PDB file of C-alpha atoms and ligand atoms in Angstrom:
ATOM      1  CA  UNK C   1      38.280-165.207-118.619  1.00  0.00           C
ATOM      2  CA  UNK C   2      35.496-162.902-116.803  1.00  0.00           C
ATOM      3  CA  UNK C   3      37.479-163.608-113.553  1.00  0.00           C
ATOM      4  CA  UNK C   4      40.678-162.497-115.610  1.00  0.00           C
ATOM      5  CA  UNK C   5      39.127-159.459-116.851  1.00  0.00           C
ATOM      6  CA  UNK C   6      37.743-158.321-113.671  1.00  0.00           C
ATOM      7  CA  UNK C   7      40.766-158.925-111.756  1.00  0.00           C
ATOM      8  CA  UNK C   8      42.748-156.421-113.839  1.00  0.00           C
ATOM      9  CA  UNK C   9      40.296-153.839-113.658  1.00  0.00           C
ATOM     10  CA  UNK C  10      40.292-154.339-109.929  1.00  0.00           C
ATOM     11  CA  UNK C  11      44.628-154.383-110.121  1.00  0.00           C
ATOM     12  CA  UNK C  12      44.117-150.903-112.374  1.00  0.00           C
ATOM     13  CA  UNK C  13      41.563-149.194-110.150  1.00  0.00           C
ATOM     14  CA  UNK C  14      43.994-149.700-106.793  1.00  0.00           C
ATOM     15  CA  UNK C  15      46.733-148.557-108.346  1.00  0.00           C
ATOM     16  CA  UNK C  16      45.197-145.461-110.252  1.00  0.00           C
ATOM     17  CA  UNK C  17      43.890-145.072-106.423  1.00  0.00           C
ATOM     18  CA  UNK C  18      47.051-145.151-105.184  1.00  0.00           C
ATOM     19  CA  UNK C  19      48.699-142.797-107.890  1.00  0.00           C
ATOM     20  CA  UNK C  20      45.703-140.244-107.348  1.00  0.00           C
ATOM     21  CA  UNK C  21      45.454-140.481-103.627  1.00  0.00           C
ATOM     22  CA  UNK C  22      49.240-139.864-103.285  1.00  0.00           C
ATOM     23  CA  UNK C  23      48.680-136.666-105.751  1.00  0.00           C
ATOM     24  CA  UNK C  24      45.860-135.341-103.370  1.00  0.00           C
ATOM     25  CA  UNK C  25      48.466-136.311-100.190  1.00  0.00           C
ATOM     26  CA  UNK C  26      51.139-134.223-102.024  1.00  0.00           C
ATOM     27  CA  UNK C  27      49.030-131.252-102.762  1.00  0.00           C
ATOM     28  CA  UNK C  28      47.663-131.502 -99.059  1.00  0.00           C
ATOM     29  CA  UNK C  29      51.421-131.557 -97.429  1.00  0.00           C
ATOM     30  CA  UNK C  30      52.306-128.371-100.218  1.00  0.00           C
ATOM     31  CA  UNK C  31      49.421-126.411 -98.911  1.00  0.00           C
ATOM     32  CA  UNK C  32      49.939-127.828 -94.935  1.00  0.00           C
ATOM     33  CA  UNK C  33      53.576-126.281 -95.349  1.00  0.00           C
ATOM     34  CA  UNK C  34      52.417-122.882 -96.889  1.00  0.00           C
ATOM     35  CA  UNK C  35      49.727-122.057 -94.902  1.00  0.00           C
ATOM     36  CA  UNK C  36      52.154-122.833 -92.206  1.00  0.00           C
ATOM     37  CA  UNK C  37      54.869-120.414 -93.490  1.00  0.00           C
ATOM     38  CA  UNK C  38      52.104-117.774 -94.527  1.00  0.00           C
ATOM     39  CA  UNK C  39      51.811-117.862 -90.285  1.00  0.00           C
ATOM     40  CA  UNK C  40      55.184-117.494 -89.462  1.00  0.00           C
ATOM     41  CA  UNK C  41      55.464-114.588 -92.161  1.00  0.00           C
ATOM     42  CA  UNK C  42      52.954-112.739 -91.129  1.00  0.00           C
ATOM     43  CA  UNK C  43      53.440-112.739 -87.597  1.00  0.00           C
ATOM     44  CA  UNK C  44      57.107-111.764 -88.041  1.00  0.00           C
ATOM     45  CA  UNK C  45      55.946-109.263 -90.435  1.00  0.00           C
ATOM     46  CA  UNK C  46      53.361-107.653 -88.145  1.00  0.00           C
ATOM     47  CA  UNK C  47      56.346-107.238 -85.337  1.00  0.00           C
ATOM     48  CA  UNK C  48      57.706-103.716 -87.087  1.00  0.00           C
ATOM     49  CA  UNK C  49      54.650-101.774 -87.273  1.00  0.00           C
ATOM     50  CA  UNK C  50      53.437-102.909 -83.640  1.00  0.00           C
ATOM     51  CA  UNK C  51      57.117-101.594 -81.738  1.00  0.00           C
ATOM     52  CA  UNK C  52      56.478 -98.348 -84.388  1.00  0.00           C
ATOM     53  CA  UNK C  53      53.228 -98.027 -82.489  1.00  0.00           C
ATOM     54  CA  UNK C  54      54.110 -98.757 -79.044  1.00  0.00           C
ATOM     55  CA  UNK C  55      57.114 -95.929 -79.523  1.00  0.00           C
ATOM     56  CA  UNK C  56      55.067 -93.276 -80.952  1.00  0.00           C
ATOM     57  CA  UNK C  57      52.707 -94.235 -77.915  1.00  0.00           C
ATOM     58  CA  UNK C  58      55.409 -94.076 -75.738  1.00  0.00           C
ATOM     59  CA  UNK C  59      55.879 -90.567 -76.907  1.00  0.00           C
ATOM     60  CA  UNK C  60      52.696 -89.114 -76.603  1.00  0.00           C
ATOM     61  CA  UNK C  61      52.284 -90.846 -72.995  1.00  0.00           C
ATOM     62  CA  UNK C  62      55.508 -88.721 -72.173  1.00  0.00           C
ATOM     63  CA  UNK C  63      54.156 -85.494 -74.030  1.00  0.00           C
ATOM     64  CA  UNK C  64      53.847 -82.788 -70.944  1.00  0.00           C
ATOM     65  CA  UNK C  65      51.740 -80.956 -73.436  1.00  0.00           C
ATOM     66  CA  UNK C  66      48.749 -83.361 -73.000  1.00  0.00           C
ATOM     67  CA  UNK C  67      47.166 -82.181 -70.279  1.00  0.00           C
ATOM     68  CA  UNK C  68      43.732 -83.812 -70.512  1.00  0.00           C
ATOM     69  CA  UNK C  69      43.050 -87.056 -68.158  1.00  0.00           C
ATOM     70  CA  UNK C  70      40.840 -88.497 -70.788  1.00  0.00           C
ATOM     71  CA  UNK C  71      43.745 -87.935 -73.066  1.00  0.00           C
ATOM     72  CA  UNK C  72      45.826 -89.387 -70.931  1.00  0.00           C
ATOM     73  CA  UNK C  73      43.912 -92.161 -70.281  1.00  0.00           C
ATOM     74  CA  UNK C  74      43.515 -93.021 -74.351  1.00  0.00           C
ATOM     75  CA  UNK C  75      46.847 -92.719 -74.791  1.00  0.00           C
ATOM     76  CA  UNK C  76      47.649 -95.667 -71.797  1.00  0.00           C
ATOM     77  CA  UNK C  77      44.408 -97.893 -72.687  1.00  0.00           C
ATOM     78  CA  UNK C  78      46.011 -97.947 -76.690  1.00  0.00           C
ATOM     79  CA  UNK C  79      49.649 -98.781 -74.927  1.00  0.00           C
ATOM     80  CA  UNK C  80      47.889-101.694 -72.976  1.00  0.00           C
ATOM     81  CA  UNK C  81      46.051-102.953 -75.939  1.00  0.00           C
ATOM     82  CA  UNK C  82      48.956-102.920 -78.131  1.00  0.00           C
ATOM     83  CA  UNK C  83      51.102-104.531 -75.801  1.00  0.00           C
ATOM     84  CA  UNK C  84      48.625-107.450 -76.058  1.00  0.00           C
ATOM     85  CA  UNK C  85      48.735-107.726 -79.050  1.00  0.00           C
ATOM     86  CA  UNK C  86      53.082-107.662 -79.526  1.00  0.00           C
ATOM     87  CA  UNK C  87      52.320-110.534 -76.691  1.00  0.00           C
ATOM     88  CA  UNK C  88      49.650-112.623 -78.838  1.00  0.00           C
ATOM     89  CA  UNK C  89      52.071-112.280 -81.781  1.00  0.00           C
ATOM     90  CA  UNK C  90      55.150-113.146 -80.161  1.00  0.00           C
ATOM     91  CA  UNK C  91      53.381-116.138 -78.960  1.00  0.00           C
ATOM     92  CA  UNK C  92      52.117-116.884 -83.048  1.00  0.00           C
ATOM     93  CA  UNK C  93      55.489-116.743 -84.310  1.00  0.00           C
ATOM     94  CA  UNK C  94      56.988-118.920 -81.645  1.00  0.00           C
ATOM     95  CA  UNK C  95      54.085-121.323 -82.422  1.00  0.00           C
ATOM     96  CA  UNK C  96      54.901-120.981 -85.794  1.00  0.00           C
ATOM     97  CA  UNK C  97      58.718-121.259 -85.756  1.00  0.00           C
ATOM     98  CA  UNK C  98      58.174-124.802 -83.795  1.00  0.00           C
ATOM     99  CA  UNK C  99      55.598-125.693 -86.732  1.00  0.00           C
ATOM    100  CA  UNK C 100      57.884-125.250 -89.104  1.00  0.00           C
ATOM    101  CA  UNK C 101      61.040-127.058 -87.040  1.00  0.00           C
ATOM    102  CA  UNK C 102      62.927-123.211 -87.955  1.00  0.00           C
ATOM    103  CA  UNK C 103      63.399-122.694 -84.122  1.00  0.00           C
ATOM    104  CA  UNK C 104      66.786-123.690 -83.139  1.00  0.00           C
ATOM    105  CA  UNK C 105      67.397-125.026 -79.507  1.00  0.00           C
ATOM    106  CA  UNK C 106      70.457-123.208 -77.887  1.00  0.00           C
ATOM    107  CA  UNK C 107      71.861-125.960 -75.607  1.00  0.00           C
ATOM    108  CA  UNK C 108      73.691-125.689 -72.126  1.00  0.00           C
ATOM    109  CA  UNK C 109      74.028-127.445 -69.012  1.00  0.00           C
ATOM    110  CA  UNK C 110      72.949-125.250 -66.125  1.00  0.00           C
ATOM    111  CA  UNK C 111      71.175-125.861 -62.243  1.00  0.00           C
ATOM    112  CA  UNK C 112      67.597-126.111 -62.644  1.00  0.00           C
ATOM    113  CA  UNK C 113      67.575-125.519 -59.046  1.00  0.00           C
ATOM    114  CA  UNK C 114      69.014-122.565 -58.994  1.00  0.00           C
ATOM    115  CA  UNK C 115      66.263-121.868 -61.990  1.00  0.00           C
ATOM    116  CA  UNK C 116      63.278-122.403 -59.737  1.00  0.00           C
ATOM    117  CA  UNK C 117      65.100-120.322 -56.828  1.00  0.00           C
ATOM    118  CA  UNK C 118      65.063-117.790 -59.457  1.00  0.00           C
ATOM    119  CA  UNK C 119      61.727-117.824 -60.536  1.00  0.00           C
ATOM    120  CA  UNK C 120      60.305-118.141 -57.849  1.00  0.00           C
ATOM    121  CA  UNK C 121      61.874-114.961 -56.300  1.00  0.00           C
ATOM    122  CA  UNK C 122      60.667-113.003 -59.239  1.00  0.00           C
ATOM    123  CA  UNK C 123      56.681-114.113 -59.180  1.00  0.00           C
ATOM    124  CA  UNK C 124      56.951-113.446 -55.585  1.00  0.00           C
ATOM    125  CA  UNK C 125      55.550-110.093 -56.335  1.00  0.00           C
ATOM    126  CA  UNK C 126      52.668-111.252 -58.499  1.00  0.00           C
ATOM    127  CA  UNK C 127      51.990-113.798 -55.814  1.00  0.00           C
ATOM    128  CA  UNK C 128      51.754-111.455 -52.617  1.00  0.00           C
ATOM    129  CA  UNK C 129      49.430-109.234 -54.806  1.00  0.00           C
ATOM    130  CA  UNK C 130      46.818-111.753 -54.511  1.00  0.00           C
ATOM    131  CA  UNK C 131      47.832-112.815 -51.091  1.00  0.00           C
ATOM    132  CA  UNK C 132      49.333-116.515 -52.527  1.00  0.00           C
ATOM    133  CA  UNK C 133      51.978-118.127 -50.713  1.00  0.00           C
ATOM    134  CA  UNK C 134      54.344-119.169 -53.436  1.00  0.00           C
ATOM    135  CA  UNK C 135      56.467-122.123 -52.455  1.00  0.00           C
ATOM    136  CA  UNK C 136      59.723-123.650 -53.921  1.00  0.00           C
ATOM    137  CA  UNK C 137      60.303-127.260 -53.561  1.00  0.00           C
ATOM    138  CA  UNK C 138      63.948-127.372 -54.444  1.00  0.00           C
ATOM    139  CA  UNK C 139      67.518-127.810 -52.960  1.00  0.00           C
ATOM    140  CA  UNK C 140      71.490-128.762 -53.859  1.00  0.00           C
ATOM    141  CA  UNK C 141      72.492-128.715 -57.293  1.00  0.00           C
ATOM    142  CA  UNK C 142      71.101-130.315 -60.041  1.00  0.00           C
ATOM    143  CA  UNK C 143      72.724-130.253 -63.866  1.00  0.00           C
ATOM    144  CA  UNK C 144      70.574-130.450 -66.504  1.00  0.00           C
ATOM    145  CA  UNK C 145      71.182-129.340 -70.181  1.00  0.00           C
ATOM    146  CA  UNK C 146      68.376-128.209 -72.490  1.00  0.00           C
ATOM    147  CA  UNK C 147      67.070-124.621 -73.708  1.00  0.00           C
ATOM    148  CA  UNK C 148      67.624-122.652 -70.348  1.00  0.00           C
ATOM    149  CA  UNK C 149      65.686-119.692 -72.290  1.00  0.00           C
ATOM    150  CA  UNK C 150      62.697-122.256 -72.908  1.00  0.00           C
ATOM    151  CA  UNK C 151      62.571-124.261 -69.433  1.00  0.00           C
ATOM    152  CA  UNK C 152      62.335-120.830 -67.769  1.00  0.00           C
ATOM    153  CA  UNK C 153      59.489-120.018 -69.943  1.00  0.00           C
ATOM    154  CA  UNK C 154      58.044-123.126 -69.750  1.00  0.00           C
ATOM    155  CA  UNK C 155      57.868-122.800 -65.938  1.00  0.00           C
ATOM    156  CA  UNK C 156      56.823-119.154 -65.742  1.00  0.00           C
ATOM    157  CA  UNK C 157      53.504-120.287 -67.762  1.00  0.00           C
ATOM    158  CA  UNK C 158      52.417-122.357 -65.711  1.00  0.00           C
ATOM    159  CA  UNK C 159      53.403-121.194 -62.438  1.00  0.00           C
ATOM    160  CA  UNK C 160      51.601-117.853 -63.908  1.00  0.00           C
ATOM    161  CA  UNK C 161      48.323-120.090 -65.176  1.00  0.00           C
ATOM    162  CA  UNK C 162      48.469-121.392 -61.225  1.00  0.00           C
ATOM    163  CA  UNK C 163      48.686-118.131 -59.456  1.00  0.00           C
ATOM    164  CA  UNK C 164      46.176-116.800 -62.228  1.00  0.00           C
ATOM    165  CA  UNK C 165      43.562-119.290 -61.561  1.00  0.00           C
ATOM    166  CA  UNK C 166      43.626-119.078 -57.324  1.00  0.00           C
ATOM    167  CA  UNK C 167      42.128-117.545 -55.702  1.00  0.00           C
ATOM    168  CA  UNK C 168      43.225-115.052 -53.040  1.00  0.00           C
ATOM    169  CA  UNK C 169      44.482-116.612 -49.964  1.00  0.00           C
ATOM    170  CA  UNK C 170      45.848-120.011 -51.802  1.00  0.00           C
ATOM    171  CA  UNK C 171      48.856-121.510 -52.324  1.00  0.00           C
ATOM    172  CA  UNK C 172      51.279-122.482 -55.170  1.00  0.00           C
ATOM    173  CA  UNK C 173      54.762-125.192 -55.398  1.00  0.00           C
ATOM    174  CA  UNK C 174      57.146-125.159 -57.341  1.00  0.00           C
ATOM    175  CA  UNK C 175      58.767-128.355 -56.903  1.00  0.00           C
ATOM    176  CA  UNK C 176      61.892-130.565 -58.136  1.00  0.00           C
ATOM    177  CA  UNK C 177      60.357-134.175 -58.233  1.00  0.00           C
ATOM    178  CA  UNK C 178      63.749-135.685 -58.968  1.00  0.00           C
ATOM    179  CA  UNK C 179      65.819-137.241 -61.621  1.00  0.00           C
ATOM    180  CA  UNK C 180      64.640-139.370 -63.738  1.00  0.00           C
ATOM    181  CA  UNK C 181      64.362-141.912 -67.341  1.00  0.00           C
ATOM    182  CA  UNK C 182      67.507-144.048 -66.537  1.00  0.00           C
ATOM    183  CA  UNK C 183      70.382-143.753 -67.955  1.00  0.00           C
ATOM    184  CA  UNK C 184      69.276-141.566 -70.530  1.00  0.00           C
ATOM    185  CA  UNK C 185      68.907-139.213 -68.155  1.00  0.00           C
ATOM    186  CA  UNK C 186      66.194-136.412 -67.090  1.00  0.00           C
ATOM    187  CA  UNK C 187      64.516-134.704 -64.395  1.00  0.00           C
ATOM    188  CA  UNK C 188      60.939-134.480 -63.658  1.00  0.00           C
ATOM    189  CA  UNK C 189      59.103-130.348 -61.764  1.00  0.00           C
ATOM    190  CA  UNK C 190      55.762-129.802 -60.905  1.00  0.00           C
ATOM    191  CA  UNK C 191      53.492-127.181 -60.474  1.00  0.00           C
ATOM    192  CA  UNK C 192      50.740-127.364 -57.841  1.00  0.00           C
ATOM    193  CA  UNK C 193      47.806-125.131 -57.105  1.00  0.00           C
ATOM    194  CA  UNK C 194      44.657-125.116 -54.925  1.00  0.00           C
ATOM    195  CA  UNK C 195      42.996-123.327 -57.096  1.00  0.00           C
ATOM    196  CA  UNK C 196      39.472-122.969 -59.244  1.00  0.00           C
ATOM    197  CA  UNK C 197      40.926-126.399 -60.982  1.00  0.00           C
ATOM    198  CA  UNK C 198      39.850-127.620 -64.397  1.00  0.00           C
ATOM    199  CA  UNK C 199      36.408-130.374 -65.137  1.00  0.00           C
ATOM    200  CA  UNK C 200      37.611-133.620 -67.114  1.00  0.00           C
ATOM    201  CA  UNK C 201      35.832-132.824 -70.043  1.00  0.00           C
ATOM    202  CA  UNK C 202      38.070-129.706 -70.762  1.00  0.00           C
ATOM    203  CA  UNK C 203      41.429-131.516 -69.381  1.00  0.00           C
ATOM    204  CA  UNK C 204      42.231-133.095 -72.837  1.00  0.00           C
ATOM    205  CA  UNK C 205      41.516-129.419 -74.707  1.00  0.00           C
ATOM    206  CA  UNK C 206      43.909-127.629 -72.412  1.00  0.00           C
ATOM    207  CA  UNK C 207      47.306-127.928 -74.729  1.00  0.00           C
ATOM    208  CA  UNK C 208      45.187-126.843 -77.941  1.00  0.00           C
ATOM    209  CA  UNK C 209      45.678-123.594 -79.451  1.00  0.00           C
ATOM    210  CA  UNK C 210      43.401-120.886 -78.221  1.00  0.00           C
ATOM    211  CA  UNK C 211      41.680-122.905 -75.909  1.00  0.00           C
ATOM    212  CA  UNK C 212      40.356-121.611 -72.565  1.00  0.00           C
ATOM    213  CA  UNK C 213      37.725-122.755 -69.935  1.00  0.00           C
ATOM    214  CA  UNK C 214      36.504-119.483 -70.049  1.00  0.00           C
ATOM    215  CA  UNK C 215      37.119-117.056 -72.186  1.00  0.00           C
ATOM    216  CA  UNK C 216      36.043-113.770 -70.687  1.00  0.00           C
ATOM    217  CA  UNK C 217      37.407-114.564 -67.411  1.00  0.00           C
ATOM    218  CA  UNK C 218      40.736-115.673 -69.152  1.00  0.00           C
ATOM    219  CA  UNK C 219      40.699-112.455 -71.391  1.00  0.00           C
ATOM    220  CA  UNK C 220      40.263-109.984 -68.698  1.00  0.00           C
ATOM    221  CA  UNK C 221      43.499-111.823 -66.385  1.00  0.00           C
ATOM    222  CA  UNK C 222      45.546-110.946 -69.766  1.00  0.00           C
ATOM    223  CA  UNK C 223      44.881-114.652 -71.402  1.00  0.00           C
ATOM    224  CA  UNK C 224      45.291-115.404 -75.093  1.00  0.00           C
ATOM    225  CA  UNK C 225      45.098-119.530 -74.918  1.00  0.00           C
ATOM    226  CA  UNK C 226      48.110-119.867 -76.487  1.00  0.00           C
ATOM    227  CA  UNK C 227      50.429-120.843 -72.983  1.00  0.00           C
ATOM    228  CA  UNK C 228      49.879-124.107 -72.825  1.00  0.00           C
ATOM    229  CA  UNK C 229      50.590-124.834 -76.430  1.00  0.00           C
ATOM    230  CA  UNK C 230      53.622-123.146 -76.129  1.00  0.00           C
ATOM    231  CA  UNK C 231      54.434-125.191 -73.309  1.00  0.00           C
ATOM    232  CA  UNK C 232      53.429-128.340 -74.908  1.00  0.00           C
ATOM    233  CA  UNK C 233      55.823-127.499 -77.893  1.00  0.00           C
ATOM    234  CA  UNK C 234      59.102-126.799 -75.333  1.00  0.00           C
ATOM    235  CA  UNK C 235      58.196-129.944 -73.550  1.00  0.00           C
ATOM    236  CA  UNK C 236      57.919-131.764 -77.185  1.00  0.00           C
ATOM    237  CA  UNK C 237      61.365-130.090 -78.373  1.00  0.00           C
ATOM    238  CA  UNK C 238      62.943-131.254 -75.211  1.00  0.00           C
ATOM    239  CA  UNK C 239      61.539-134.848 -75.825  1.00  0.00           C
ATOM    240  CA  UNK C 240      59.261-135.269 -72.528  1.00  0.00           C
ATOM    241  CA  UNK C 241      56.336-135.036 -71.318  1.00  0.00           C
ATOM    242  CA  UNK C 242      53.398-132.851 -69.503  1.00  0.00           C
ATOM    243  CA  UNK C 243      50.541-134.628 -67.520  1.00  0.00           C
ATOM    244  CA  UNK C 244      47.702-132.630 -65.708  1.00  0.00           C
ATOM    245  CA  UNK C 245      45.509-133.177 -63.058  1.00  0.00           C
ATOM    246  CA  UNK C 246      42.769-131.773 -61.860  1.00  0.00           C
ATOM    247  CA  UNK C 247      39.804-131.468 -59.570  1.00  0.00           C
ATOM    248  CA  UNK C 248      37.209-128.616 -60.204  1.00  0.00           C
ATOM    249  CA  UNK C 249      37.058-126.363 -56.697  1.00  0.00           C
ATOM    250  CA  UNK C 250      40.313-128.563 -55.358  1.00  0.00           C
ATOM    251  CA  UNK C 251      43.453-127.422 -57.671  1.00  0.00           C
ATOM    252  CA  UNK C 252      45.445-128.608 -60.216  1.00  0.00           C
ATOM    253  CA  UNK C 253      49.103-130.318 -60.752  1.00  0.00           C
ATOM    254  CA  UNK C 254      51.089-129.985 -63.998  1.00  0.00           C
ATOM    255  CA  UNK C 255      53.947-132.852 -64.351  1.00  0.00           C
ATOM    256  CA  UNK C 256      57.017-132.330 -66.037  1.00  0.00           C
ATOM    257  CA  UNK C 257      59.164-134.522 -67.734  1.00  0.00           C
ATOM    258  CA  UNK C 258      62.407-133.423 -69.543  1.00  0.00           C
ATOM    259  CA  UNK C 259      65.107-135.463 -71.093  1.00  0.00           C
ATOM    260  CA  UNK C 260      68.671-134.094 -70.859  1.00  0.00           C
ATOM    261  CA  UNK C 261      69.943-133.112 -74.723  1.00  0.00           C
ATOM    262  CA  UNK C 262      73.323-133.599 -76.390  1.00  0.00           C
ATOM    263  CA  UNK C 263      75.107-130.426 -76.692  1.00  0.00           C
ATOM    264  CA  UNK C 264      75.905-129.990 -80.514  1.00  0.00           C
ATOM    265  CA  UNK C 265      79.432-129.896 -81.459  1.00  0.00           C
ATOM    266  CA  UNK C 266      81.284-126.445 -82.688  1.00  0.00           C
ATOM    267  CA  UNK C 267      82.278-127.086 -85.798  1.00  0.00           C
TER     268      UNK C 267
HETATM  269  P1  ADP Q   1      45.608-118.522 -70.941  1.00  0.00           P
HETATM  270  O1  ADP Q   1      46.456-117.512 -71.596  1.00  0.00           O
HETATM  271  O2  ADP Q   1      44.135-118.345 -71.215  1.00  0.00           O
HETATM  272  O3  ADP Q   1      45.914-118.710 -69.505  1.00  0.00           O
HETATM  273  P2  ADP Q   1      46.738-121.164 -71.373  1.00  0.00           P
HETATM  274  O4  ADP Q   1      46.980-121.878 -72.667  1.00  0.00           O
HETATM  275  O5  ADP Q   1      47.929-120.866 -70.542  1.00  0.00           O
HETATM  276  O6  ADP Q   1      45.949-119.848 -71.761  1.00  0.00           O
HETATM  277  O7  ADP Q   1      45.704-121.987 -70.537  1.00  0.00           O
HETATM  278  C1  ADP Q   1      44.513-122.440 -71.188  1.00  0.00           C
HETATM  279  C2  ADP Q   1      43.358-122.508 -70.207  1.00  0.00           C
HETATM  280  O8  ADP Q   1      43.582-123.559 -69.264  1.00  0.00           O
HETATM  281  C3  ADP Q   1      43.176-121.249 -69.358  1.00  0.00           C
HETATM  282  O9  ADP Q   1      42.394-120.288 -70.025  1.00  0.00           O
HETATM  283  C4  ADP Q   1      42.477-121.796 -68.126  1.00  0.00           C
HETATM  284  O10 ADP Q   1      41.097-121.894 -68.384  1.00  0.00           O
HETATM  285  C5  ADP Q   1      43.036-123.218 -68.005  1.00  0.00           C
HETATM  286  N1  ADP Q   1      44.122-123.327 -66.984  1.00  0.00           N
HETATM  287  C6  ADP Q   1      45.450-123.298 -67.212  1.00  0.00           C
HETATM  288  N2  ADP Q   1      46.140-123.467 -66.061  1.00  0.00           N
HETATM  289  C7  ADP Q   1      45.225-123.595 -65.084  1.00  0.00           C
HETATM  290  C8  ADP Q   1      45.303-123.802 -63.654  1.00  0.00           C
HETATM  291  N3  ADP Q   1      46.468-123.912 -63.008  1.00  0.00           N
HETATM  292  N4  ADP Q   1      44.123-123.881 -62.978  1.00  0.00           N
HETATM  293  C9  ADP Q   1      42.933-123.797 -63.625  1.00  0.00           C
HETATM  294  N5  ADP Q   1      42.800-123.605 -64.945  1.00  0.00           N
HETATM  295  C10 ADP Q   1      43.920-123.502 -65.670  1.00  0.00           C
END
């Protein structure tokens, strides 16, 4: 009869568990979602009144009537910090946007090739600044279909982390590594460097938000931590994959992985 007893309580007690545990779940998920939408708001919100800045400081920067070089020099150092900042909350909203699944992919087929050719032409400047021989591993034609918008920014950050962390004198590649993932069908880029490289303890931060090795030296090359993530989320949305590795003093490889996507039908 005891054994009876006990057993029910023991039936009663799981399942009030269960009923109260899914409550606290629930409430958890509600407050998961709106803290997430309370980021994507406010960074979209903040947008306005930083381009109302950067215009007005536009304006005095072109004002002939401000004569004074410390003036001058305000004006440009509030223009540089503000510029940041539109940066830092461009990258929030995007963050946000792929938090909340609200950023829609716009599909094509076009030559990643002809992509890397591309890039590669256009961080020749930034590379020759610092003496870096920038190299581009890639030739023919090659049809892939994804986010051309994202890819490209997905390889400008991290051909920009490589030629921001080597030094003067090194070398970066670009390089097509091939098809790839069978029939579904894919291609795989890397990104090489022999640069200041990255120690295995901070490897498996890299791809958090904010993160950086070190901060100062980061903030003053124009860093905000949040590259990486964003590249992590482009990879995710285009259902592959990013490996690093990395020796500290040697350089560092990022591999990429991208599956081709189905083009949605017009309707
Ligand atoms: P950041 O804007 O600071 O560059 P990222 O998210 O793009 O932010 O990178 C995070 C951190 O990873 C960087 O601050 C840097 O410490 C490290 N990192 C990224 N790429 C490289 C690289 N190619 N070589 C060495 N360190 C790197």
């Amino acid at each position: 009869f005891y054994g009876a007893i006990s057993f029910i309580a023991l039936l009663t007690a799981i399942m009030l568990g269960h009923v109260v545990s899914g409550r606290v779940v629930a409430n958890m998920q509600q407050a998961y979602i709106r803290q997430r939408q309370f980021a994507a708001d406010a960074s979209h919100e903040l947008r306005t009144p930083l381009s109302v800045i950067m215009a007005s400081a536009d304006l005095l920067s072109n004002d002939k009537s401000i004569q004074s070089p410390f003036l001058q020099q305000v004006v440009q150092d509030m223009k540089d910090e503000v510029k940041k900042m539109s940066n830092l909350v461009g990258s929030l909203l995007q963050l946000a946007r792929s938090d909340n699944n609200a950023e829609s992919l716009d599909i094509k087929e076009f030559d990643i090739i002809a992509m890397m050719e591309q890039l590669g032409r256009k961080m020749q400047p930034l590379a020759e600044k610092k003496s870096i021989t920038l190299n581009v591993n890639a030739s023919g034609e090659v049809m892939y279909r994804g986010d051309e918008q994202k890819i490209q920014q997905l390889m400008l950050i991290l051909v920009d982390n490589a030629v921001k962390y080597t030094p003067e004198g090194g070398t970066v590649t670009l390089s097509y590594d091939g098809k790839g993932l069978g029939n579904l069908g894919g291609i795989h880029f890397s990104v090489k460097d022999n640069g200041i490289g990255i120690s295995a303890e901070d490897l498996d931060k890299l791809f958090q938000r904010f993160f950086r090795v070190d901060k100062a030296r980061s903030r003053s090359m124009g860093g905000n931590g949040l590259g990486l993530a964003i590249a992590k989320t482009i990879v995710d949305a285009h259902h592959g994959n990013i490996d690093v590795d990395s020796e500290l003093g040697k350089g560092t490889v990022f591999r990429v992985t991208l599956k081709n996507l189905k083009i949605p039908k017009k309707n």
